[in-house]
């Protein structure tokens, strides 16, 4: 009797855990696959909450996180740890996600062991070497080594094909849309006490995240000053900003926004709190990649606090707008949505281009085809 195909999912950062969790659950439910999960712990505290919520118990946990860790140390420790894991288990296929240092290290370690890699959320590009940093180069290098490219959109697939990389590419939609169906509830009670006190009926809540490395320093300071301006111009606005644990973020945000009326700063909140906060908020301002996909699925306009985005489909669809990192521009664009119901409705009702909740199923079907377990390949998501 042939042994089951061993498929190892590797991730280490909270956003990747959110997006990989529905896929890990789907893989585990397939009787012909042996699903194995390995986490690096690149984001320790934030990762553990996701694992707990989805009831995922890693088979391997490298636990690499240290205070003020550098990109080099993350990559080196993940690469060395995964080298040992791959040598011990010899999986038939490694699945990694997105554009983190963990994703790059996992792909490189698998390449050294001649193990094929499936790249979930493949094909995102800005074509700017240092923006986002280091994500843009991470994902380009992952694509060069991967055997399977699971692209959220047709535009992502075209990016892959234009680079003439090897391997098969599939348009699957984004697994984060799968996750939303498991997290958002109308009767949800927030775990974070301060969020339970929010009045979503008589206030307009702006949900904010800002933590990208390219925004450290002056750009993040501009963002904070824009939030103060929006608070001052709109007496019914309450701003909720879960602040990343990075000292580089906190050293800028806390002196400017801590103790300010109608600006609520929290530590990073759990996945359920975040998804349900978005669902009840008026507007999302973020430099996050994932929220550009999640918020539109919940009917919330998004202003992207960056100069460019590797998710142009959302801009084309009208679900997000690039607001940049200049105070005046951010305030003006947010103010339009706060004052103009037609402009708001145009964004809120635009069709989300990122998925239909079945991305994980398509990926599993492609994995089965790759492993010789099925002659069928998945039907692609969306239209070319």
C-alpha positions as a Markdown table, in Angstrom:
| # | Residue | x | y | z |
|---|---|---|---|---|
| 1 | Unk | 0.0 | 0.0 | 0.0 |
| 2 | Unk | 1.4 | 3.4 | -1.0 |
| 3 | Unk | 2.2 | 5.7 | 1.8 |
| 4 | Unk | 0.2 | 9.0 | 2.0 |
| 5 | Unk | 1.7 | 12.1 | 0.3 |
| 6 | Unk | 3.3 | 14.2 | 3.0 |
| 7 | Unk | 2.4 | 17.9 | 2.6 |
| 8 | Unk | 4.1 | 20.3 | 5.1 |
| 9 | Unk | 2.7 | 23.7 | 5.6 |
| 10 | Unk | 5.2 | 26.3 | 6.9 |
| 11 | Unk | 4.4 | 29.7 | 8.2 |
| 12 | Unk | 5.6 | 32.0 | 11.1 |
| 13 | Unk | 3.9 | 35.4 | 11.0 |
| 14 | Unk | 0.3 | 36.2 | 12.1 |
| 15 | Unk | -1.0 | 37.3 | 8.7 |
| 16 | Unk | 0.3 | 34.1 | 7.1 |
| 17 | Unk | -1.3 | 32.0 | 9.9 |
| 18 | Unk | -4.7 | 33.6 | 9.3 |
| 19 | Unk | -4.5 | 32.8 | 5.6 |
| 20 | Unk | -2.9 | 29.3 | 5.9 |
| 21 | Unk | -5.3 | 28.1 | 8.7 |
| 22 | Unk | -8.3 | 27.3 | 6.4 |
| 23 | Unk | -5.9 | 25.5 | 4.0 |
| 24 | Unk | -4.3 | 23.5 | 6.9 |
| 25 | Unk | -7.7 | 22.4 | 8.0 |
| 26 | Unk | -8.7 | 21.4 | 4.5 |
| 27 | Unk | -5.5 | 19.4 | 3.9 |
| 28 | Unk | -6.0 | 17.6 | 7.2 |
| 29 | Unk | -9.5 | 16.5 | 6.1 |
| 30 | Unk | -8.2 | 14.8 | 3.0 |
| 31 | Unk | -7.8 | 11.0 | 3.7 |
| 32 | Unk | -5.1 | 10.6 | 1.0 |
| 33 | Unk | -2.8 | 13.4 | 2.3 |
| 34 | Unk | -0.7 | 13.4 | 5.4 |
| 35 | Unk | -0.8 | 17.1 | 6.5 |
| 36 | Unk | 2.1 | 18.3 | 8.7 |
| 37 | Unk | 2.3 | 21.8 | 10.1 |
| 38 | Unk | 5.6 | 23.6 | 11.0 |
| 39 | Unk | 5.7 | 27.1 | 12.4 |
| 40 | Unk | 8.8 | 29.2 | 12.9 |
| 41 | Unk | 7.4 | 31.5 | 15.6 |
| 42 | Unk | 8.6 | 34.6 | 13.7 |
| 43 | Unk | 5.7 | 36.4 | 15.4 |
| 44 | Unk | 5.4 | 34.5 | 18.7 |
| 45 | Unk | 2.6 | 36.1 | 20.7 |
| 46 | Unk | 0.5 | 37.1 | 17.7 |
| 47 | Unk | 0.9 | 33.7 | 16.0 |
| 48 | Unk | -0.2 | 31.6 | 19.1 |
| 49 | Unk | -3.6 | 33.2 | 19.2 |
| 50 | Unk | -4.3 | 32.3 | 15.6 |
| 51 | Unk | -3.2 | 28.7 | 16.2 |
| 52 | Unk | -5.5 | 28.5 | 19.2 |
| 53 | Unk | -8.5 | 29.9 | 17.5 |
| 54 | Unk | -8.3 | 27.5 | 14.6 |
| 55 | Unk | -7.3 | 24.6 | 16.8 |
| 56 | Unk | -4.1 | 24.0 | 14.9 |
| 57 | Unk | -1.4 | 22.1 | 16.9 |
| 58 | Unk | 2.0 | 22.4 | 15.0 |
| 59 | Unk | 4.0 | 19.2 | 14.5 |
| 60 | Unk | 7.2 | 21.4 | 14.6 |
| 61 | Unk | 7.7 | 24.8 | 16.3 |
| 62 | Unk | 11.1 | 26.4 | 15.8 |
| 63 | Unk | 10.3 | 29.3 | 18.2 |
| 64 | Unk | 12.8 | 31.6 | 16.7 |
| 65 | Unk | 11.5 | 35.0 | 17.9 |
| 66 | Unk | 13.8 | 37.2 | 20.0 |
| 67 | Unk | 13.5 | 40.9 | 21.0 |
| 68 | Unk | 14.4 | 43.4 | 18.3 |
| 69 | Unk | 15.2 | 40.6 | 15.9 |
| 70 | Unk | 16.8 | 41.6 | 12.6 |
| 71 | Unk | 15.8 | 40.3 | 9.2 |
| 72 | Unk | 19.1 | 38.5 | 8.9 |
| 73 | Unk | 18.6 | 36.7 | 12.2 |
| 74 | Unk | 15.0 | 35.7 | 11.3 |
| 75 | Unk | 16.1 | 34.3 | 8.0 |
| 76 | Unk | 19.2 | 32.5 | 9.3 |
| 77 | Unk | 17.4 | 30.8 | 12.2 |
| 78 | Unk | 14.4 | 29.8 | 10.1 |
| 79 | Unk | 16.7 | 28.4 | 7.4 |
| 80 | Unk | 18.8 | 26.4 | 9.8 |
| 81 | Unk | 15.8 | 25.1 | 11.7 |
| 82 | Unk | 13.9 | 24.1 | 8.6 |
| 83 | Unk | 17.0 | 22.4 | 7.2 |
| 84 | Unk | 16.8 | 20.0 | 10.2 |
| 85 | Unk | 13.0 | 19.5 | 9.9 |
| 86 | Unk | 13.1 | 18.8 | 6.2 |
| 87 | Unk | 16.0 | 16.4 | 6.7 |
| 88 | Unk | 14.1 | 14.5 | 9.3 |
| 89 | Unk | 10.7 | 14.3 | 7.7 |
| 90 | Unk | 11.4 | 14.6 | 3.9 |
| 91 | Unk | 8.0 | 15.9 | 2.9 |
| 92 | Unk | 6.8 | 15.4 | -0.7 |
| 93 | Unk | 5.6 | 19.0 | -0.9 |
| 94 | Unk | 6.2 | 22.1 | 1.1 |
| 95 | Unk | 3.5 | 24.8 | 1.1 |
| 96 | Unk | 4.5 | 28.3 | 2.2 |
| 97 | Unk | 2.7 | 31.6 | 2.1 |
| 98 | Unk | 3.2 | 35.1 | 0.9 |
| 99 | Unk | 6.3 | 37.2 | 1.3 |
| 100 | Unk | 7.7 | 36.9 | 4.8 |
| 101 | Unk | 11.2 | 36.0 | 5.8 |
| 102 | Unk | 9.8 | 32.7 | 7.0 |
| 103 | Unk | 8.3 | 32.1 | 3.5 |
| 104 | Unk | 11.6 | 32.9 | 1.8 |
| 105 | Unk | 13.7 | 30.7 | 4.2 |
| 106 | Unk | 11.2 | 27.8 | 3.9 |
| 107 | Unk | 11.5 | 27.9 | 0.1 |
| 108 | Unk | 15.2 | 28.1 | 0.1 |
| 109 | Unk | 15.6 | 25.3 | 2.6 |
| 110 | Unk | 13.2 | 23.1 | 0.5 |
| 111 | Unk | 15.2 | 24.0 | -2.6 |
| 112 | Unk | 18.4 | 22.8 | -0.9 |
| 113 | Unk | 16.7 | 19.5 | -0.1 |
| 114 | Unk | 15.2 | 19.3 | -3.7 |
| 115 | Unk | 11.7 | 19.3 | -2.2 |
| 116 | Unk | 9.0 | 21.0 | -4.4 |
| 117 | Unk | 7.3 | 24.1 | -3.0 |
| 118 | Unk | 3.8 | 25.3 | -3.5 |
| 119 | Unk | 3.5 | 29.1 | -3.0 |
| 120 | Unk | 0.2 | 30.3 | -1.6 |
| 121 | Unk | -0.6 | 33.9 | -2.5 |
| 122 | Unk | 1.8 | 34.0 | -5.4 |
| 123 | Unk | 2.3 | 36.6 | -8.0 |
| 124 | Unk | 1.8 | 39.9 | -6.1 |
| 125 | Unk | 4.2 | 42.6 | -7.3 |
| 126 | Unk | 5.0 | 46.2 | -7.0 |
| 127 | Unk | 8.3 | 46.0 | -9.1 |
| 128 | Unk | 9.9 | 48.3 | -6.5 |
| 129 | Unk | 12.9 | 46.5 | -4.9 |
| 130 | Unk | 12.5 | 48.2 | -1.5 |
| 131 | Unk | 8.8 | 48.7 | -1.4 |
| 132 | Unk | 7.4 | 46.9 | 0.4 |
| 133 | Unk | 10.6 | 45.9 | 2.2 |
| 134 | Unk | 11.7 | 43.1 | 2.4 |
| 135 | Unk | 8.5 | 41.6 | 1.0 |
| 136 | Unk | 8.8 | 42.5 | -2.6 |
| 137 | Unk | 12.1 | 40.7 | -3.1 |
| 138 | Unk | 11.1 | 37.8 | -0.8 |
| 139 | Unk | 8.1 | 37.0 | -3.1 |
| 140 | Unk | 10.1 | 37.4 | -6.3 |
| 141 | Unk | 12.8 | 34.9 | -5.0 |
| 142 | Unk | 10.1 | 32.5 | -3.8 |
| 143 | Unk | 8.6 | 32.5 | -7.3 |
| 144 | Unk | 11.9 | 31.6 | -8.9 |
| 145 | Unk | 12.1 | 28.4 | -6.8 |
| 146 | Unk | 8.5 | 27.3 | -6.4 |
| 147 | Unk | 6.9 | 24.4 | -8.4 |
| 148 | Unk | 3.3 | 25.4 | -7.8 |
| 149 | Unk | 2.0 | 29.0 | -7.8 |
| 150 | Unk | -1.4 | 29.6 | -6.2 |
| 151 | Unk | -2.4 | 33.0 | -7.4 |
| 152 | Unk | -5.3 | 34.9 | -5.8 |
| 153 | Unk | -6.2 | 36.7 | -9.1 |
| 154 | Unk | -5.7 | 36.5 | -12.8 |
| 155 | Unk | -3.5 | 39.6 | -12.6 |
| 156 | Unk | -1.2 | 37.7 | -10.2 |
| 157 | Unk | -1.1 | 34.8 | -12.6 |
| 158 | Unk | -0.1 | 37.1 | -15.4 |
| 159 | Unk | 2.7 | 38.5 | -13.3 |
| 160 | Unk | 4.1 | 34.9 | -12.8 |
| 161 | Unk | 3.8 | 34.1 | -16.5 |
| 162 | Unk | 5.5 | 37.4 | -17.5 |
| 163 | Unk | 8.6 | 36.3 | -15.4 |
| 164 | Unk | 8.8 | 33.0 | -17.2 |
| 165 | Unk | 9.3 | 31.1 | -14.0 |
| 166 | Unk | 8.9 | 27.3 | -14.0 |
| 167 | Unk | 6.0 | 25.4 | -12.5 |
| 168 | Unk | 2.2 | 25.4 | -12.7 |
| 169 | Unk | 0.2 | 28.4 | -11.8 |
| 170 | Unk | -3.5 | 28.4 | -10.7 |
| 171 | Unk | -6.0 | 31.2 | -10.0 |
| 172 | Unk | -7.5 | 30.2 | -6.7 |
| 173 | Unk | -8.8 | 33.3 | -5.0 |
| 174 | Unk | -7.3 | 34.3 | -1.6 |
| 175 | Unk | -7.6 | 32.0 | 1.4 |
| 176 | Unk | -8.2 | 34.9 | 3.7 |
| 177 | Unk | -11.8 | 35.1 | 2.3 |
| 178 | Unk | -12.2 | 31.5 | 3.4 |
| 179 | Unk | -11.1 | 32.5 | 6.9 |
| 180 | Unk | -13.7 | 35.3 | 7.2 |
| 181 | Unk | -16.6 | 32.8 | 7.1 |
| 182 | Unk | -15.1 | 31.2 | 10.2 |
| 183 | Unk | -14.6 | 34.4 | 12.2 |
| 184 | Unk | -17.3 | 37.1 | 11.7 |
| 185 | Unk | -20.5 | 36.7 | 13.8 |
| 186 | Unk | -23.3 | 39.1 | 14.4 |
| 187 | Unk | -23.6 | 38.2 | 18.0 |
| 188 | Unk | -19.8 | 38.4 | 18.7 |
| 189 | Unk | -18.6 | 39.7 | 22.0 |
| 190 | Unk | -15.1 | 41.3 | 21.9 |
| 191 | Unk | -12.3 | 39.8 | 24.0 |
| 192 | Unk | -10.6 | 43.1 | 24.3 |
| 193 | Unk | -12.5 | 45.0 | 27.1 |
| 194 | Unk | -12.1 | 48.5 | 25.6 |
| 195 | Unk | -13.7 | 47.3 | 22.4 |
| 196 | Unk | -16.8 | 46.2 | 24.3 |
| 197 | Unk | -17.4 | 49.8 | 25.3 |
| 198 | Unk | -17.5 | 51.1 | 21.7 |
| 199 | Unk | -20.8 | 52.6 | 20.5 |
| 200 | Unk | -21.0 | 51.5 | 16.8 |
| 201 | Unk | -24.5 | 53.0 | 16.4 |
| 202 | Unk | -23.8 | 56.5 | 17.5 |
| 203 | Unk | -20.1 | 56.8 | 16.5 |
| 204 | Unk | -18.3 | 56.2 | 13.3 |
| 205 | Unk | -15.4 | 53.9 | 14.1 |
| 206 | Unk | -12.2 | 54.1 | 12.0 |
| 207 | Unk | -10.2 | 50.9 | 12.3 |
| 208 | Unk | -6.5 | 51.6 | 11.7 |
| 209 | Unk | -3.3 | 49.5 | 11.4 |
| 210 | Unk | 0.1 | 50.9 | 10.4 |
| 211 | Unk | 3.3 | 49.0 | 11.0 |
| 212 | Unk | 5.2 | 48.4 | 7.7 |
| 213 | Unk | 8.9 | 48.9 | 7.8 |
| 214 | Unk | 8.9 | 51.3 | 4.9 |
| 215 | Unk | 6.6 | 53.6 | 7.0 |
| 216 | Unk | 8.9 | 53.7 | 10.0 |
| 217 | Unk | 9.8 | 57.2 | 11.1 |
| 218 | Unk | 8.5 | 60.2 | 9.2 |
| 219 | Unk | 5.7 | 58.4 | 7.2 |
| 220 | Unk | 4.3 | 56.8 | 10.4 |
| 221 | Unk | 4.4 | 60.2 | 12.1 |
| 222 | Unk | 2.5 | 61.7 | 9.2 |
| 223 | Unk | -0.1 | 59.0 | 9.6 |
| 224 | Unk | -0.5 | 59.6 | 13.3 |
| 225 | Unk | -1.0 | 63.4 | 12.7 |
| 226 | Unk | -3.6 | 62.6 | 10.0 |
| 227 | Unk | -5.5 | 60.5 | 12.6 |
| 228 | Unk | -5.5 | 63.5 | 15.0 |
| 229 | Unk | -6.8 | 65.7 | 12.2 |
| 230 | Unk | -9.7 | 63.4 | 11.4 |
| 231 | Unk | -10.6 | 63.2 | 15.1 |
| 232 | Unk | -10.6 | 67.0 | 15.4 |
| 233 | Unk | -12.7 | 67.5 | 12.3 |
| 234 | Unk | -15.4 | 64.8 | 13.1 |
| 235 | Unk | -16.9 | 64.9 | 16.6 |
| 236 | Unk | -18.6 | 61.5 | 16.0 |
| 237 | Unk | -15.4 | 59.7 | 14.9 |
| 238 | Unk | -13.7 | 57.2 | 17.2 |
| 239 | Unk | -10.3 | 55.8 | 16.0 |
| 240 | Unk | -9.3 | 52.3 | 17.1 |
| 241 | Unk | -5.6 | 51.5 | 16.5 |
| 242 | Unk | -4.2 | 48.2 | 17.6 |
| 243 | Unk | -0.5 | 49.0 | 17.7 |
| 244 | Unk | 2.1 | 46.5 | 16.5 |
| 245 | Unk | 4.6 | 45.3 | 19.2 |
| 246 | Unk | 7.6 | 46.5 | 17.2 |
| 247 | Unk | 9.5 | 49.1 | 19.2 |
| 248 | Unk | 10.1 | 51.1 | 16.0 |
| 249 | Unk | 6.3 | 51.4 | 15.6 |
| 250 | Unk | 5.6 | 52.1 | 19.3 |
| 251 | Unk | 8.3 | 54.7 | 19.7 |
| 252 | Unk | 6.5 | 56.8 | 17.1 |
| 253 | Unk | 2.9 | 56.1 | 17.8 |
| 254 | Unk | 2.7 | 56.3 | 21.6 |
| 255 | Unk | 4.1 | 59.8 | 22.1 |
| 256 | Unk | 1.7 | 61.2 | 19.5 |
| 257 | Unk | -1.5 | 59.3 | 20.1 |
| 258 | Unk | -1.4 | 57.9 | 23.7 |
| 259 | Unk | -4.0 | 59.6 | 26.0 |
| 260 | Unk | -5.8 | 61.4 | 23.1 |
| 261 | Unk | -9.6 | 61.7 | 23.3 |
| 262 | Unk | -11.5 | 59.4 | 21.0 |
| 263 | Unk | -8.3 | 57.6 | 19.9 |
| 264 | Unk | -8.1 | 54.1 | 21.4 |
| 265 | Unk | -4.7 | 52.4 | 21.3 |
| 266 | Unk | -4.5 | 48.7 | 22.1 |
| 267 | Unk | -2.0 | 46.0 | 21.9 |
| 268 | Unk | -2.4 | 43.8 | 18.8 |
| 269 | Unk | -5.8 | 42.2 | 19.1 |
| 270 | Unk | -6.9 | 38.6 | 18.3 |
| 271 | Unk | -8.1 | 37.5 | 14.9 |
| 272 | Unk | -11.8 | 37.4 | 15.9 |
| 273 | Unk | -11.6 | 40.8 | 17.5 |
| 274 | Unk | -10.0 | 42.2 | 14.4 |
| 275 | Unk | -12.3 | 40.7 | 11.9 |
| 276 | Unk | -15.4 | 41.7 | 13.9 |
| 277 | Unk | -14.0 | 45.2 | 14.5 |
| 278 | Unk | -13.7 | 45.6 | 10.7 |
| 279 | Unk | -17.2 | 44.3 | 10.2 |
| 280 | Unk | -18.7 | 46.9 | 12.5 |
| 281 | Unk | -16.4 | 49.8 | 11.6 |
| 282 | Unk | -17.2 | 52.7 | 9.2 |
| 283 | Unk | -13.9 | 52.8 | 7.4 |
| 284 | Unk | -10.5 | 51.1 | 7.4 |
| 285 | Unk | -7.1 | 52.9 | 7.1 |
| 286 | Unk | -4.2 | 50.5 | 6.8 |
| 287 | Unk | -0.8 | 49.7 | 5.4 |
| 288 | Unk | -1.5 | 46.0 | 5.7 |
| 289 | Unk | -1.8 | 43.8 | 2.7 |
| 290 | Unk | -4.4 | 41.4 | 4.2 |
| 291 | Unk | -6.8 | 44.1 | 5.2 |
| 292 | Unk | -7.0 | 45.3 | 1.6 |
| 293 | Unk | -8.6 | 41.9 | 0.9 |
| 294 | Unk | -10.5 | 41.3 | 4.1 |
| 295 | Unk | -12.3 | 44.7 | 4.6 |
| 296 | Unk | -13.9 | 44.8 | 1.1 |
| 297 | Unk | -15.3 | 41.3 | 1.6 |
| 298 | Unk | -17.1 | 42.9 | 4.6 |
| 299 | Unk | -18.3 | 45.9 | 2.7 |
| 300 | Unk | -15.9 | 48.4 | 4.2 |
| 301 | Unk | -13.9 | 51.0 | 2.1 |
| 302 | Unk | -10.2 | 50.9 | 2.6 |
| 303 | Unk | -7.6 | 53.7 | 2.4 |
| 304 | Unk | -4.2 | 52.3 | 1.9 |
| 305 | Unk | -1.5 | 54.1 | 3.8 |
| 306 | Unk | 1.2 | 53.4 | 1.3 |
| 307 | Unk | 2.6 | 54.9 | -1.9 |
| 308 | Unk | 1.8 | 51.8 | -3.9 |
| 309 | Unk | 0.1 | 48.5 | -3.6 |
| 310 | Unk | 0.8 | 45.0 | -4.9 |
| 311 | Unk | -2.9 | 44.5 | -5.0 |
| 312 | Unk | -4.0 | 46.8 | -7.9 |
| 313 | Unk | -7.1 | 44.6 | -8.5 |
| 314 | Unk | -8.8 | 46.3 | -5.5 |
| 315 | Unk | -7.9 | 49.8 | -6.8 |
| 316 | Unk | -9.4 | 48.8 | -10.2 |
| 317 | Unk | -12.5 | 47.3 | -8.6 |
| 318 | Unk | -13.0 | 50.4 | -6.4 |
| 319 | Unk | -12.8 | 48.7 | -3.0 |
| 320 | Unk | -9.6 | 50.5 | -2.0 |
| 321 | Unk | -7.9 | 53.8 | -2.7 |
| 322 | Unk | -4.2 | 54.6 | -2.3 |
| 323 | Unk | -3.9 | 57.4 | 0.2 |
| 324 | Unk | -0.1 | 57.5 | 0.5 |
| 325 | Unk | 1.6 | 58.7 | 3.6 |
| 326 | Unk | 1.2 | 62.5 | 3.6 |
| 327 | Unk | -1.0 | 64.0 | 6.3 |
| 328 | Unk | -3.1 | 66.3 | 4.1 |
| 329 | Unk | -3.8 | 63.6 | 1.5 |
| 330 | Unk | -4.9 | 61.1 | 4.1 |
| 331 | Unk | -7.2 | 63.6 | 5.8 |
| 332 | Unk | -8.8 | 64.8 | 2.5 |
| 333 | Unk | -9.5 | 61.3 | 1.2 |
| 334 | Unk | -10.9 | 60.0 | 4.5 |
| 335 | Unk | -13.0 | 63.2 | 4.9 |
| 336 | Unk | -14.6 | 62.7 | 1.5 |
| 337 | Unk | -15.8 | 59.3 | 2.6 |
| 338 | Unk | -17.0 | 60.7 | 5.9 |
| 339 | Unk | -18.9 | 63.5 | 4.2 |
| 340 | Unk | -20.1 | 62.1 | 0.9 |
| 341 | Unk | -22.5 | 59.1 | 1.1 |
| 342 | Unk | -22.4 | 58.5 | -2.6 |
| 343 | Unk | -18.6 | 58.2 | -2.6 |
| 344 | Unk | -18.8 | 55.9 | 0.4 |
| 345 | Unk | -21.4 | 53.7 | -1.1 |
| 346 | Unk | -19.5 | 53.4 | -4.4 |
| 347 | Unk | -16.6 | 51.8 | -2.5 |
| 348 | Unk | -18.6 | 49.8 | 0.0 |
| 349 | Unk | -20.7 | 48.2 | -2.7 |
| 350 | Unk | -17.9 | 47.4 | -5.2 |
| 351 | Unk | -17.3 | 43.7 | -5.8 |
| 352 | Unk | -14.4 | 42.2 | -3.9 |
| 353 | Unk | -12.0 | 40.7 | -6.5 |
| 354 | Unk | -10.1 | 38.5 | -4.1 |
| 355 | Unk | -12.2 | 35.4 | -3.6 |
| 356 | Unk | -15.4 | 33.5 | -3.0 |
| 357 | Unk | -14.5 | 31.4 | 0.1 |
| 358 | Unk | -13.3 | 28.3 | -1.8 |
| 359 | Unk | -9.6 | 29.1 | -2.4 |
| 360 | Unk | -8.4 | 26.3 | 0.0 |
| 361 | Unk | -10.5 | 23.7 | -1.8 |
| 362 | Unk | -9.0 | 24.7 | -5.1 |
| 363 | Unk | -5.4 | 24.5 | -3.7 |
| 364 | Unk | -6.1 | 21.1 | -2.2 |
| 365 | Unk | -7.4 | 19.9 | -5.6 |
| 366 | Unk | -4.2 | 21.2 | -7.3 |
| 367 | Unk | -2.1 | 19.5 | -4.7 |
| 368 | Unk | -3.9 | 16.2 | -5.3 |
| 369 | Unk | -3.3 | 16.6 | -9.0 |
| 370 | Unk | 0.4 | 17.4 | -8.4 |
| 371 | Unk | 0.7 | 14.2 | -6.2 |
| 372 | Unk | -1.0 | 12.0 | -8.8 |
| 373 | Unk | -4.0 | 11.5 | -6.7 |
| 374 | Unk | -6.5 | 13.1 | -9.1 |
| 375 | Unk | -6.6 | 13.8 | -12.9 |
| 376 | Unk | -8.7 | 16.9 | -12.3 |
| 377 | Unk | -7.3 | 20.4 | -11.9 |
| 378 | Unk | -9.3 | 23.1 | -10.1 |
| 379 | Unk | -11.6 | 25.4 | -12.0 |
| 380 | Unk | -10.0 | 28.9 | -11.7 |
| 381 | Unk | -11.6 | 31.7 | -9.6 |
| 382 | Unk | -12.9 | 34.7 | -11.5 |
| 383 | Unk | -12.5 | 35.8 | -15.1 |
| 384 | Unk | -9.3 | 36.5 | -17.0 |
